[in-house]
Each structure stands twice: as structure tokens, then as C-alpha cells.
Amino acid sequence: MNQLFQFLLRQRIFLLFVVLELVNLWGIFKYNDYQHTFYFNTTNRWAASILAMGEEVKSYHQLREVNQDLALENARLHAEIFKLNSQKQPESKIPYFLGEGMLQRYQPLACKVIDQSTQMSQNYLTIDKGTRDGIAPGMAVISSTGIVGKVMSCTSDLSLIVSVLHTGNNVSAKIKSTGELGYIKWGGIQPEVANLQDVSKYKKVVKGDTIVTSDYNAVFPPNIPIGIVAKVGLEKDETFHDIKVMLLTHFSTLKYVYVIKNKLAAQQAILEQAKPKPE
Amino acid sequence: MSSSIQWKWYGMLLLTVVLQILFLRDLAIGNIAFCFLYLWALLKAPLQIPIGLFLIGSFVLGWTVDIFYNTHGMHAFACVCIAMVRPLIFKVLTPANGYDERSSVSLAEMNALWFFPYLFIMLFLHHVILFLMEAMDASLLGISLLRAFFSALVGMLVFGLLELFSQNK
């Protein structure tokens, strides 16, 4: 303590100088309008940039929750869209009544992808919800941009999904503008491209057409986007177009998917079982 | 240092400050050179003055001018700065035979090679600090330095003339 006082005593001139200059600086920035404004502008700018930086870091850490929220909201919006789409009256002269069961037919459920592959010739995804959340094999899985695949098997908390990027997983599809039917089959190589098959060569297909799921699809709800026609080719002596489709779902960066519960699937299955089998 | 010189010093202090406030306040030569006569007392303060007292004195002097210039704190800041630097300048500019016990800061007692560098360093430092404080802007650095330089030249002229006149007396 004594040493401190001695130090202060030795430096008293310099301390006096510092104190006087601080008083002056205070006066300059307090009472001069221009300097006052300058001080406030500068400090505000610094403060604002620092706060903005902090906010950015914070929001980065919140991205996880934000994604979760957005996925849930998307699921809700999907449900809304399915309902509205089914409410939309088809253009027919016949009076048409939509049953309550059909209105509530599709219920999406947001799930997180916890494992996936795109490089194999048969690709699968694993998601973080299972039978406990009402998922059953055979349900459709879509992403926010397009179709993903269908549920193959479930445990109580996890489910395995057969991706569209699976050579054995065909999806009934149609060309949105003309309504021509076909089916999507993955070629087995590029995770961005699939083939649309069974479209007769006498039908008109244009590059850029949108491909959506068809109305007769047992798995997917109708009119879910699949992809865009990227290339239309026609081999000689072939009956069908050779159509390459750019898939709308980005499989390699897939984080959230929506499992669509089809409430009428069981009824449809029972009915279709009753079909007489060809001998 | 006799008391008559001290009285003369106090008288000049008052006179220069009044002149500064009443007349030189609005004087600008080509909008680039200004005359800060009130620094006379600071420059001519006795060599042996206690530095603490000198700092406080220059602070009060600066604020007095500031009040009339409406630049609260700026002149005082520059004044306290050069008051702090003054002993250093003395040390750097020490004449060959050292400082006499009775010597004062004047052209008559020190030679011109001591007096004018001293004057220039003090004035230029003061003006640079003052103008930069006033401008508060890096883009005005050039014009501020130019003003400081020319103001220092004007100051040297004025204080040199004052010295010559007091020598004649």
C-alpha cells in the first residue's frame, strides 16, 4: 500500500496530466455538438456491429431448433394442402360429394433423417420416428421439394425408408400438364436423375415438363412433385419415350422428411385384396 | 526572477487573452492560418515553474479561451498537452552551457537557434492537436496539418516580433 502511494506520488505530475486531459476530453465530447454526434455515431456503429455479430452467432446456434420448428410447420402446411387439394372440385358435370374420410385422408408427420445413402445402387434412409408415432410400412415419404420414398419397415422408434433411388422402387407418375401416365424408375447411377418410363412415343413430352405423382398411386398422395423433364430421347423401334427426369428432392442434403399417413390405406388394401386373382 | 518581471508576465497574460478573445477570434488569414496569441503566457512561463502548477495553469487558460471560442475542452486539451511536453523540449534543446538559474524564455537570453525551434515545436504541436480535435475526421487530416503548419508560421512571426520589441525596451 505504501509503495502504491509512493508510486502515485512519484507519478503525480503525469497523473495530473492524465486527469486534466480526461476532463478536457469529457468536455469536448459532451459539450461540442459535432464531436458529441461523432462520438455517438461511432460508438453506436461499433456497438451495433458487435451486437449484430453476437446475434449472428446466437442464431447459428439456434438453427437446430429453427429447423425443427420449420419442419413441424411444413408438416402442418402439407396437411392443409392435401385437404385443400382434395376439396378442389374436379371439373366434371356430375355432382360430386367428397366424404369426410377423403378430406382427412393424408396426415404428414415431420421426421429427421438420421442415416442415409445416395451412392449405392439400392439406397435407404433411416428416420427418427417409428410405430410409436403411428408410422407403418408402406407409407409415403416426401421432402419439402419432392418425393423421397416409402417406409419399408419400422421399429418402435425408427423407420427404414426405401429411397426412390432404389432400382426396385417404382413410383407411378404423370406429366402434370398433359396428365400422361408413366412410372419413375431410377437408373442406379446418378442420384439426381431418374427415368420416366411407359410414356408412349405418340404422346407429346417437352423438356421442362413437371412430373408429379399420379392419381392412381397406392402410396403417394396425388400431385406431389417428383422432377423436371431434362431430356427426351427416342430410340428407333422403341414404343416408349426415353425420358430423363431431374429429381426435385436433393437426396444428398436431406435433413427432414415428411411421412404421410394414409388413413384409408388399410381400407383400400382390403378392397383390393378382394379382387379376383388371375388364375 | 524579480517580481517586476512577474507582474509584467501577468499583465501580458491578461492582455493576450483579452486580445485573443476580442479581436483575434475572428481573424483567419486565407482561411488557413490562425493566430493564437494567448499562447504567449504559456510559451513565456518561467523555466523553473513547478510543472503541476503549470499544467493546471494551462488547463485554466485553455478553458477560458474555450468558453469564448465555444469549443469546450479543445484548446484546453492542446494547452495541457504542450505544457506537459515543454520540459521535454527544454531537455532536448539544452544549450551547450546548460540553463542558467536566472535565465528566462526569451530571444534575448537564448539565441535564435534555441528560441525558434522551441517556438515552432510548441506551436505546431498545439495547432495539430487543436485542428485534429476540431476536424475529428481522417479525411480532413491534410487540411488540418496544412492549417497547423501555416498557423505555426504566423505564430512564429508574431511571437518573434514581440520578442524583438521587448528587446528594444
Tab-separated table of C-alpha atoms in Angstrom:
chain	number	residue	atom	x	y	z
A	1	MET	CA	0.000	0.000	0.000
A	2	ASN	CA	2.770	2.333	0.974
A	3	GLN	CA	4.546	1.528	-2.231
A	4	LEU	CA	1.428	2.300	-4.178
A	5	PHE	CA	1.228	5.731	-2.558
A	6	GLN	CA	4.866	6.314	-3.259
A	7	PHE	CA	4.338	5.348	-6.862
A	8	LEU	CA	1.374	7.696	-7.135
A	9	LEU	CA	3.417	10.436	-5.519
A	10	ARG	CA	6.264	9.920	-7.952
A	11	GLN	CA	3.909	9.931	-10.900
A	12	ARG	CA	1.729	12.745	-9.639
A	13	ILE	CA	2.615	15.090	-12.470
A	14	PHE	CA	1.731	12.530	-15.057
A	15	LEU	CA	-1.462	11.635	-13.187
A	16	LEU	CA	-2.397	15.280	-13.042
A	17	PHE	CA	-1.777	15.496	-16.777
A	18	VAL	CA	-3.953	12.475	-17.438
A	19	VAL	CA	-6.751	13.754	-15.209
A	20	LEU	CA	-6.732	17.161	-16.846
A	21	GLU	CA	-6.765	15.661	-20.336
A	22	LEU	CA	-9.614	13.345	-19.387
A	23	VAL	CA	-11.588	16.317	-18.135
A	24	ASN	CA	-10.896	18.034	-21.446
A	25	LEU	CA	-11.932	15.029	-23.478
A	26	TRP	CA	-15.097	14.765	-21.462
A	27	GLY	CA	-15.771	18.432	-22.157
A	28	ILE	CA	-15.034	18.040	-25.845
A	29	PHE	CA	-17.365	15.127	-26.350
A	30	LYS	CA	-20.032	16.343	-24.002
A	31	TYR	CA	-20.467	19.974	-24.972
A	32	ASN	CA	-19.412	20.208	-28.598
A	33	ASP	CA	-22.313	19.259	-30.811
A	34	TYR	CA	-20.209	17.959	-33.669
A	35	GLN	CA	-17.876	15.909	-31.511
A	36	HIS	CA	-20.804	14.719	-29.442
A	37	THR	CA	-22.566	13.444	-32.545
A	38	PHE	CA	-19.354	11.949	-33.817
A	39	TYR	CA	-18.856	10.083	-30.568
A	40	PHE	CA	-22.368	8.756	-30.525
A	41	ASN	CA	-22.341	7.765	-34.167
A	42	THR	CA	-19.066	5.961	-33.814
A	43	THR	CA	-19.903	4.159	-30.619
A	44	ASN	CA	-23.310	3.274	-31.943
A	45	ARG	CA	-21.822	1.851	-35.105
A	46	TRP	CA	-19.340	-0.236	-33.146
A	47	ALA	CA	-21.944	-1.339	-30.687
A	48	ALA	CA	-24.337	-2.212	-33.473
A	49	SER	CA	-21.789	-4.256	-35.371
A	50	ILE	CA	-20.769	-6.127	-32.223
A	51	LEU	CA	-24.377	-6.800	-31.327
A	52	ALA	CA	-25.099	-7.947	-34.859
A	53	MET	CA	-22.158	-10.334	-34.708
A	54	GLY	CA	-23.358	-11.775	-31.421
A	55	GLU	CA	-26.834	-12.130	-32.801
A	56	GLU	CA	-25.484	-13.985	-35.810
A	57	VAL	CA	-23.594	-16.442	-33.612
A	58	LYS	CA	-26.664	-16.922	-31.478
A	59	SER	CA	-28.917	-17.516	-34.445
A	60	TYR	CA	-26.413	-20.013	-35.798
A	61	HIS	CA	-26.733	-21.998	-32.600
A	62	GLN	CA	-30.490	-21.773	-32.822
A	63	LEU	CA	-30.578	-23.176	-36.335
A	64	ARG	CA	-31.255	-26.660	-34.999
A	65	GLU	CA	-34.411	-25.595	-33.223
A	66	VAL	CA	-35.396	-23.349	-36.091
A	67	ASN	CA	-35.124	-26.273	-38.476
A	68	GLN	CA	-37.236	-28.393	-36.188
A	69	ASP	CA	-39.872	-25.698	-35.986
A	70	LEU	CA	-39.887	-25.202	-39.711
A	71	ALA	CA	-40.229	-28.934	-40.303
A	72	LEU	CA	-43.232	-29.061	-37.980
A	73	GLU	CA	-44.761	-26.050	-39.640
A	74	ASN	CA	-44.189	-27.595	-43.048
A	75	ALA	CA	-45.947	-30.739	-41.920
A	76	ARG	CA	-48.913	-28.657	-40.842
A	77	LEU	CA	-48.939	-26.811	-44.153
A	78	HIS	CA	-48.713	-30.064	-46.078
A	79	ALA	CA	-51.786	-31.340	-44.239
A	80	GLU	CA	-53.541	-28.156	-45.205
A	81	ILE	CA	-52.556	-28.555	-48.842
A	82	PHE	CA	-53.731	-32.155	-49.010
A	83	LYS	CA	-57.043	-31.115	-47.559
A	84	LEU	CA	-57.486	-28.217	-49.942
A	85	ASN	CA	-56.403	-30.297	-52.930
A	86	SER	CA	-58.937	-32.973	-52.185
A	87	GLN	CA	-61.596	-30.329	-51.635
A	88	LYS	CA	-60.931	-28.909	-55.071
A	89	GLN	CA	-63.806	-29.980	-57.229
A	90	PRO	CA	-62.801	-31.961	-60.295
A	91	GLU	CA	-64.062	-30.467	-63.497
A	92	SER	CA	-66.976	-32.686	-64.153
A	93	LYS	CA	-70.615	-32.151	-64.790
A	94	ILE	CA	-71.579	-34.906	-62.449
A	95	PRO	CA	-72.408	-33.692	-58.947
A	96	TYR	CA	-69.576	-34.836	-56.740
A	97	PHE	CA	-69.527	-35.109	-52.986
A	98	LEU	CA	-66.330	-35.526	-51.032
A	99	GLY	CA	-66.544	-37.747	-47.951
A	100	GLU	CA	-65.111	-36.765	-44.597
A	101	GLY	CA	-62.772	-39.711	-44.763
A	102	MET	CA	-61.279	-38.495	-48.035
A	103	LEU	CA	-60.825	-34.989	-46.656
A	104	GLN	CA	-58.758	-36.193	-43.734
A	105	ARG	CA	-57.038	-38.861	-45.737
A	106	TYR	CA	-53.427	-37.699	-45.639
A	107	GLN	CA	-51.653	-36.647	-42.442
A	108	PRO	CA	-47.968	-35.665	-42.722
A	109	LEU	CA	-45.509	-36.178	-39.878
A	110	ALA	CA	-42.147	-34.392	-39.763
A	111	CYS	CA	-39.185	-36.709	-39.186
A	112	LYS	CA	-35.480	-36.228	-39.049
A	113	VAL	CA	-33.170	-38.215	-41.284
A	114	ILE	CA	-30.532	-39.878	-39.122
A	115	ASP	CA	-28.844	-42.030	-41.732
A	116	GLN	CA	-28.935	-42.239	-45.488
A	117	SER	CA	-27.022	-43.183	-48.583
A	118	THR	CA	-27.150	-41.999	-52.171
A	119	GLN	CA	-24.126	-43.738	-53.664
A	120	MET	CA	-25.324	-47.353	-53.604
A	121	SER	CA	-27.463	-48.835	-56.289
A	122	GLN	CA	-30.105	-49.563	-53.655
A	123	ASN	CA	-30.430	-46.648	-51.275
A	124	TYR	CA	-32.194	-46.462	-47.937
A	125	LEU	CA	-32.820	-43.802	-45.309
A	126	THR	CA	-33.320	-44.143	-41.595
A	127	ILE	CA	-35.586	-41.682	-39.796
A	128	ASP	CA	-36.108	-40.967	-36.131
A	129	LYS	CA	-39.765	-41.986	-35.737
A	130	GLY	CA	-41.395	-45.367	-35.697
A	131	THR	CA	-44.558	-47.250	-34.845
A	132	ARG	CA	-44.845	-45.305	-31.600
A	133	ASP	CA	-45.625	-42.222	-33.713
A	134	GLY	CA	-48.002	-44.110	-35.946
A	135	ILE	CA	-45.681	-44.931	-38.822
A	136	ALA	CA	-46.319	-48.208	-40.600
A	137	PRO	CA	-44.642	-49.899	-43.571
A	138	GLY	CA	-45.978	-48.772	-46.919
A	139	MET	CA	-46.424	-45.104	-46.056
A	140	ALA	CA	-45.203	-42.445	-48.442
A	141	VAL	CA	-42.265	-40.225	-47.557
A	142	ILE	CA	-41.766	-36.818	-49.158
A	143	SER	CA	-39.464	-33.883	-48.588
A	144	SER	CA	-40.302	-30.206	-48.836
A	145	THR	CA	-39.344	-30.275	-52.524
A	146	GLY	CA	-40.406	-33.665	-53.782
A	147	ILE	CA	-40.850	-37.356	-53.146
A	148	VAL	CA	-38.369	-39.391	-51.130
A	149	GLY	CA	-39.582	-42.947	-50.967
A	150	LYS	CA	-41.732	-45.242	-48.910
A	151	VAL	CA	-41.479	-46.785	-45.475
A	152	MET	CA	-40.154	-50.337	-45.628
A	153	SER	CA	-40.006	-51.418	-42.020
A	154	CYS	CA	-40.426	-49.887	-38.591
A	155	THR	CA	-39.253	-50.418	-35.066
A	156	SER	CA	-40.925	-48.622	-32.190
A	157	ASP	CA	-38.740	-45.501	-32.600
A	158	LEU	CA	-37.069	-45.765	-36.005
A	159	SER	CA	-38.110	-46.491	-39.521
A	160	LEU	CA	-36.305	-47.616	-42.636
A	161	ILE	CA	-37.273	-45.979	-45.898
A	162	VAL	CA	-36.707	-47.298	-49.376
A	163	SER	CA	-35.483	-44.319	-51.275
A	164	VAL	CA	-36.685	-43.505	-54.782
A	165	LEU	CA	-33.019	-44.062	-55.553
A	166	HIS	CA	-33.644	-47.793	-55.467
A	167	THR	CA	-33.864	-49.766	-58.686
A	168	GLY	CA	-36.761	-51.798	-57.351
A	169	ASN	CA	-38.818	-48.858	-56.128
A	170	ASN	CA	-41.071	-47.624	-58.911
A	171	VAL	CA	-43.382	-44.705	-58.459
A	172	SER	CA	-46.459	-44.154	-60.541
A	173	ALA	CA	-46.184	-40.718	-62.102
A	174	LYS	CA	-47.801	-38.428	-64.616
A	175	ILE	CA	-46.873	-35.386	-66.627
A	176	LYS	CA	-48.531	-32.513	-64.900
A	177	SER	CA	-49.557	-30.540	-67.960
A	178	THR	CA	-50.973	-33.364	-70.077
A	179	GLY	CA	-51.776	-35.991	-67.472
A	180	GLU	CA	-49.907	-38.723	-69.335
A	181	LEU	CA	-49.175	-41.651	-67.074
A	182	GLY	CA	-45.890	-43.450	-66.596
A	183	TYR	CA	-43.666	-44.569	-63.816
A	184	ILE	CA	-40.425	-43.345	-62.350
A	185	LYS	CA	-37.568	-45.790	-62.191
A	186	TRP	CA	-34.130	-44.923	-61.003
A	187	GLY	CA	-31.261	-45.798	-63.323
A	188	GLY	CA	-28.976	-46.776	-60.469
A	189	ILE	CA	-26.116	-44.349	-61.087
A	190	GLN	CA	-26.809	-40.629	-60.692
A	191	PRO	CA	-28.664	-39.629	-57.513
A	192	GLU	CA	-30.108	-36.579	-59.320
A	193	VAL	CA	-31.601	-38.295	-62.345
A	194	ALA	CA	-34.324	-40.901	-62.820
A	195	ASN	CA	-36.143	-42.284	-65.848
A	196	LEU	CA	-39.778	-41.832	-66.677
A	197	GLN	CA	-40.950	-44.940	-68.423
A	198	ASP	CA	-44.038	-46.214	-70.160
A	199	VAL	CA	-44.879	-42.943	-71.852
A	200	SER	CA	-45.987	-43.759	-75.351
A	201	LYS	CA	-43.927	-42.240	-78.127
A	202	TYR	CA	-47.095	-40.848	-79.712
A	203	LYS	CA	-47.655	-38.561	-76.746
A	204	LYS	CA	-46.079	-35.176	-76.642
A	205	VAL	CA	-43.409	-34.662	-73.992
A	206	VAL	CA	-41.472	-31.416	-73.768
A	207	LYS	CA	-38.247	-30.699	-71.958
A	208	GLY	CA	-39.108	-28.752	-68.792
A	209	ASP	CA	-42.405	-30.525	-68.093
A	210	THR	CA	-43.098	-31.165	-64.442
A	211	ILE	CA	-43.569	-34.753	-63.340
A	212	VAL	CA	-45.849	-35.358	-60.367
A	213	THR	CA	-47.245	-38.427	-58.667
A	214	SER	CA	-50.320	-39.812	-60.348
A	215	ASP	CA	-53.815	-40.070	-59.003
A	216	TYR	CA	-53.734	-43.842	-59.043
A	217	ASN	CA	-50.752	-44.138	-56.822
A	218	ALA	CA	-51.237	-46.625	-53.999
A	219	VAL	CA	-48.547	-44.998	-51.875
A	220	PHE	CA	-48.235	-41.287	-52.600
A	221	PRO	CA	-50.909	-38.656	-52.493
A	222	PRO	CA	-51.625	-37.265	-55.975
A	223	ASN	CA	-49.738	-34.290	-57.382
A	224	ILE	CA	-46.598	-34.469	-55.251
A	225	PRO	CA	-43.754	-33.055	-57.357
A	226	ILE	CA	-41.158	-35.570	-58.496
A	227	GLY	CA	-38.965	-33.825	-61.005
A	228	ILE	CA	-38.490	-31.888	-64.209
A	229	VAL	CA	-38.049	-33.452	-67.635
A	230	ALA	CA	-34.419	-32.871	-68.538
A	231	LYS	CA	-34.041	-34.849	-71.730
A	232	VAL	CA	-36.442	-36.528	-74.125
A	233	GLY	CA	-34.935	-39.166	-76.329
A	234	LEU	CA	-36.459	-41.723	-78.671
A	235	GLU	CA	-34.670	-44.864	-79.673
A	236	LYS	CA	-35.542	-46.339	-83.022
A	237	ASP	CA	-38.002	-49.205	-82.914
A	238	GLU	CA	-38.979	-48.339	-79.373
A	239	THR	CA	-42.566	-47.942	-78.265
A	240	PHE	CA	-41.860	-45.545	-75.445
A	241	HIS	CA	-40.091	-42.260	-74.907
A	242	ASP	CA	-36.755	-42.367	-73.171
A	243	ILE	CA	-37.226	-39.552	-70.664
A	244	LYS	CA	-34.655	-38.371	-68.138
A	245	VAL	CA	-36.075	-36.578	-65.133
A	246	MET	CA	-34.139	-34.286	-62.808
A	247	LEU	CA	-35.394	-35.167	-59.349
A	248	LEU	CA	-36.565	-32.232	-57.243
A	249	THR	CA	-35.502	-33.790	-53.974
A	250	HIS	CA	-31.854	-33.191	-53.087
A	251	PHE	CA	-31.113	-36.536	-51.530
A	252	SER	CA	-27.544	-35.786	-50.521
A	253	THR	CA	-28.552	-32.874	-48.281
A	254	LEU	CA	-31.810	-34.252	-46.959
A	255	LYS	CA	-32.364	-33.358	-43.305
A	256	TYR	CA	-36.095	-33.504	-42.698
A	257	VAL	CA	-38.710	-35.606	-44.404
A	258	TYR	CA	-42.465	-35.969	-44.000
A	259	VAL	CA	-44.032	-39.350	-43.597
A	260	ILE	CA	-47.547	-39.261	-44.933
A	261	LYS	CA	-50.062	-41.362	-43.131
A	262	ASN	CA	-52.765	-42.535	-45.486
A	263	LYS	CA	-55.775	-43.162	-43.277
A	264	LEU	CA	-57.612	-45.030	-45.975
A	265	ALA	CA	-54.715	-47.269	-46.939
A	266	ALA	CA	-55.989	-50.216	-44.886
A	267	GLN	CA	-59.475	-49.984	-46.397
A	268	GLN	CA	-58.037	-49.741	-49.891
A	269	ALA	CA	-55.813	-52.764	-49.278
A	270	ILE	CA	-58.736	-54.838	-48.037
A	271	LEU	CA	-60.809	-53.883	-51.017
A	272	GLU	CA	-58.058	-54.605	-53.469
A	273	GLN	CA	-57.395	-57.985	-51.873
A	274	ALA	CA	-60.940	-58.887	-52.787
A	275	LYS	CA	-60.076	-58.534	-56.459
A	276	PRO	CA	-60.284	-61.915	-58.109
A	277	LYS	CA	-56.767	-63.093	-58.783
A	278	PRO	CA	-55.928	-64.209	-62.280
A	279	GLU	CA	-55.703	-67.979	-62.368
B	1	MET	CA	13.411	36.324	-11.260
B	2	SER	CA	12.325	39.660	-9.951
B	3	SER	CA	8.748	40.473	-9.104
B	4	SER	CA	8.580	43.201	-11.723
B	5	ILE	CA	9.034	40.667	-14.469
B	6	GLN	CA	6.324	38.529	-12.904
B	7	TRP	CA	3.921	41.415	-12.886
B	8	LYS	CA	4.763	42.086	-16.475
B	9	TRP	CA	4.065	38.453	-17.242
B	10	TYR	CA	0.671	38.541	-15.549
B	11	GLY	CA	-0.159	41.742	-17.365
B	12	MET	CA	0.773	40.248	-20.723
B	13	LEU	CA	-1.204	37.105	-19.900
B	14	LEU	CA	-4.332	39.149	-19.350
B	15	LEU	CA	-3.666	41.334	-22.376
B	16	THR	CA	-3.028	38.462	-24.791
B	17	VAL	CA	-6.094	36.549	-23.658
B	18	VAL	CA	-8.301	39.609	-23.997
B	19	LEU	CA	-6.826	40.375	-27.407
B	20	GLN	CA	-7.341	36.796	-28.444
B	21	ILE	CA	-10.943	36.691	-27.322
B	22	LEU	CA	-11.999	40.095	-28.591
B	23	PHE	CA	-10.045	40.551	-31.799
B	24	LEU	CA	-8.113	37.540	-32.975
B	25	ARG	CA	-11.070	35.206	-32.571
B	26	ASP	CA	-12.408	36.133	-35.954
B	27	LEU	CA	-9.078	36.533	-37.674
B	28	ALA	CA	-8.211	33.989	-40.308
B	29	ILE	CA	-5.553	34.559	-42.901
B	30	GLY	CA	-6.691	32.945	-46.128
B	31	ASN	CA	-8.843	30.621	-44.074
B	32	ILE	CA	-5.725	28.590	-43.466
B	33	ALA	CA	-3.653	30.404	-40.866
B	34	PHE	CA	-4.871	31.457	-37.449
B	35	CYS	CA	-3.176	33.430	-34.754
B	36	PHE	CA	-3.312	32.079	-31.227
B	37	LEU	CA	-1.770	34.921	-29.286
B	38	TYR	CA	-2.987	33.646	-25.934
B	39	LEU	CA	-0.235	31.043	-26.017
B	40	TRP	CA	2.196	33.810	-25.171
B	41	ALA	CA	1.860	33.232	-21.440
B	42	LEU	CA	2.345	29.510	-21.905
B	43	LEU	CA	5.414	29.974	-24.033
B	44	LYS	CA	6.973	32.640	-21.857
B	45	ALA	CA	6.323	30.987	-18.499
B	46	PRO	CA	9.461	30.884	-16.339
B	47	LEU	CA	11.820	27.972	-16.870
B	48	GLN	CA	11.702	26.839	-13.259
B	49	ILE	CA	7.906	26.936	-12.853
B	50	PRO	CA	6.589	23.855	-10.980
B	51	ILE	CA	5.181	21.545	-13.631
B	52	GLY	CA	1.998	20.710	-11.653
B	53	LEU	CA	1.143	24.352	-11.275
B	54	PHE	CA	1.960	24.907	-14.921
B	55	LEU	CA	-0.380	22.103	-16.030
B	56	ILE	CA	-3.263	23.492	-14.006
B	57	GLY	CA	-2.495	26.991	-15.239
B	58	SER	CA	-2.531	25.937	-18.863
B	59	PHE	CA	-5.722	23.998	-18.252
B	60	VAL	CA	-7.457	27.081	-16.878
B	61	LEU	CA	-6.067	29.227	-19.686
B	62	GLY	CA	-7.286	26.768	-22.279
B	63	TRP	CA	-10.771	26.501	-20.826
B	64	THR	CA	-11.027	30.281	-20.595
B	65	VAL	CA	-10.334	30.586	-24.294
B	66	ASP	CA	-12.583	27.608	-24.994
B	67	ILE	CA	-15.511	29.263	-23.308
B	68	PHE	CA	-15.287	32.196	-25.687
B	69	TYR	CA	-14.463	30.072	-28.711
B	70	ASN	CA	-17.368	27.749	-27.973
B	71	THR	CA	-15.054	24.767	-28.306
B	72	HIS	CA	-15.337	23.322	-24.834
B	73	GLY	CA	-12.178	21.465	-23.972
B	74	MET	CA	-10.315	21.552	-27.261
B	75	HIS	CA	-7.956	24.429	-26.553
B	76	ALA	CA	-7.504	23.181	-23.015
B	77	PHE	CA	-6.615	19.741	-24.297
B	78	ALA	CA	-3.977	21.106	-26.641
B	79	CYS	CA	-2.638	23.526	-23.983
B	80	VAL	CA	-2.238	20.845	-21.330
B	81	CYS	CA	-0.543	18.673	-23.911
B	82	ILE	CA	2.107	21.221	-24.833
B	83	ALA	CA	2.533	22.165	-21.175
B	84	MET	CA	3.371	18.533	-20.497
B	85	VAL	CA	5.778	18.387	-23.410
B	86	ARG	CA	7.546	21.651	-22.603
B	87	PRO	CA	10.086	20.253	-20.124
B	88	LEU	CA	10.942	17.586	-22.675
B	89	ILE	CA	11.609	20.218	-25.316
B	90	PHE	CA	13.784	22.062	-22.823
B	91	LYS	CA	15.754	18.904	-22.273
B	92	VAL	CA	16.193	18.249	-25.970
B	93	LEU	CA	17.176	21.818	-26.791
B	94	THR	CA	19.581	22.286	-23.866
B	95	PRO	CA	22.181	24.892	-24.884
B	96	ALA	CA	25.871	23.966	-24.715
B	97	ASN	CA	26.418	25.650	-21.367
B	98	GLY	CA	23.140	24.450	-19.839
B	99	TYR	CA	20.358	26.583	-18.411
B	100	ASP	CA	21.219	29.424	-16.179
B	101	GLU	CA	19.445	29.650	-12.834
B	102	ARG	CA	18.113	33.039	-13.766
B	103	SER	CA	17.533	32.539	-17.453
B	104	SER	CA	14.079	33.082	-18.892
B	105	VAL	CA	12.498	32.039	-22.150
B	106	SER	CA	13.308	34.882	-24.472
B	107	LEU	CA	15.090	35.611	-27.703
B	108	ALA	CA	17.476	37.898	-25.843
B	109	GLU	CA	18.736	35.312	-23.400
B	110	MET	CA	18.607	32.238	-25.602
B	111	ASN	CA	19.860	32.543	-29.134
B	112	ALA	CA	17.616	32.310	-32.179
B	113	LEU	CA	18.660	28.726	-32.839
B	114	TRP	CA	17.174	27.763	-29.498
B	115	PHE	CA	14.203	30.076	-29.433
B	116	PHE	CA	12.647	29.486	-32.850
B	117	PRO	CA	12.769	25.689	-32.824
B	118	TYR	CA	11.220	25.808	-29.373
B	119	LEU	CA	8.536	28.152	-30.636
B	120	PHE	CA	7.842	26.069	-33.705
B	121	ILE	CA	7.590	22.730	-31.873
B	122	MET	CA	5.264	24.130	-29.235
B	123	LEU	CA	3.014	25.979	-31.670
B	124	PHE	CA	2.880	23.224	-34.268
B	125	LEU	CA	2.066	20.573	-31.677
B	126	HIS	CA	-0.642	22.744	-30.181
B	127	HIS	CA	-2.193	23.520	-33.563
B	128	VAL	CA	-2.074	19.959	-34.812
B	129	ILE	CA	-3.861	18.682	-31.716
B	130	LEU	CA	-6.352	21.511	-31.840
B	131	PHE	CA	-7.227	21.215	-35.529
B	132	LEU	CA	-7.434	17.454	-35.467
B	133	MET	CA	-9.728	17.641	-32.465
B	134	GLU	CA	-11.851	20.121	-34.307
B	135	ALA	CA	-11.992	18.156	-37.548
B	136	MET	CA	-12.479	14.733	-35.935
B	137	ASP	CA	-12.208	13.220	-39.377
B	138	ALA	CA	-9.373	11.359	-41.061
B	139	SER	CA	-10.354	12.768	-44.450
B	140	LEU	CA	-9.589	16.263	-43.173
B	141	LEU	CA	-6.123	15.251	-41.983
B	142	GLY	CA	-4.341	17.002	-44.848
B	143	ILE	CA	-6.066	20.361	-44.477
B	144	SER	CA	-5.672	20.174	-40.693
B	145	LEU	CA	-1.930	19.635	-40.948
B	146	LEU	CA	-1.662	22.425	-43.505
B	147	ARG	CA	-3.529	24.798	-41.232
B	148	ALA	CA	-1.405	23.786	-38.281
B	149	PHE	CA	1.770	24.418	-40.249
B	150	PHE	CA	0.791	27.856	-41.531
B	151	SER	CA	-0.658	28.874	-38.186
B	152	ALA	CA	2.614	27.888	-36.568
B	153	LEU	CA	4.487	30.056	-39.096
B	154	VAL	CA	2.202	33.004	-38.317
B	155	GLY	CA	2.689	32.359	-34.609
B	156	MET	CA	6.470	32.362	-35.025
B	157	LEU	CA	6.295	35.647	-36.871
B	158	VAL	CA	4.078	37.278	-34.235
B	159	PHE	CA	5.979	35.991	-31.210
B	160	GLY	CA	9.316	36.751	-32.868
B	161	LEU	CA	8.191	40.364	-33.447
B	162	LEU	CA	7.025	40.610	-29.847
B	163	GLU	CA	10.447	39.400	-28.709
B	164	LEU	CA	12.213	41.961	-30.886
B	165	PHE	CA	10.092	44.751	-29.462
B	166	SER	CA	10.683	43.707	-25.872
B	167	GLN	CA	14.399	43.511	-26.630
B	168	ASN	CA	14.409	47.158	-27.692
B	169	LYS	CA	12.884	48.312	-24.468
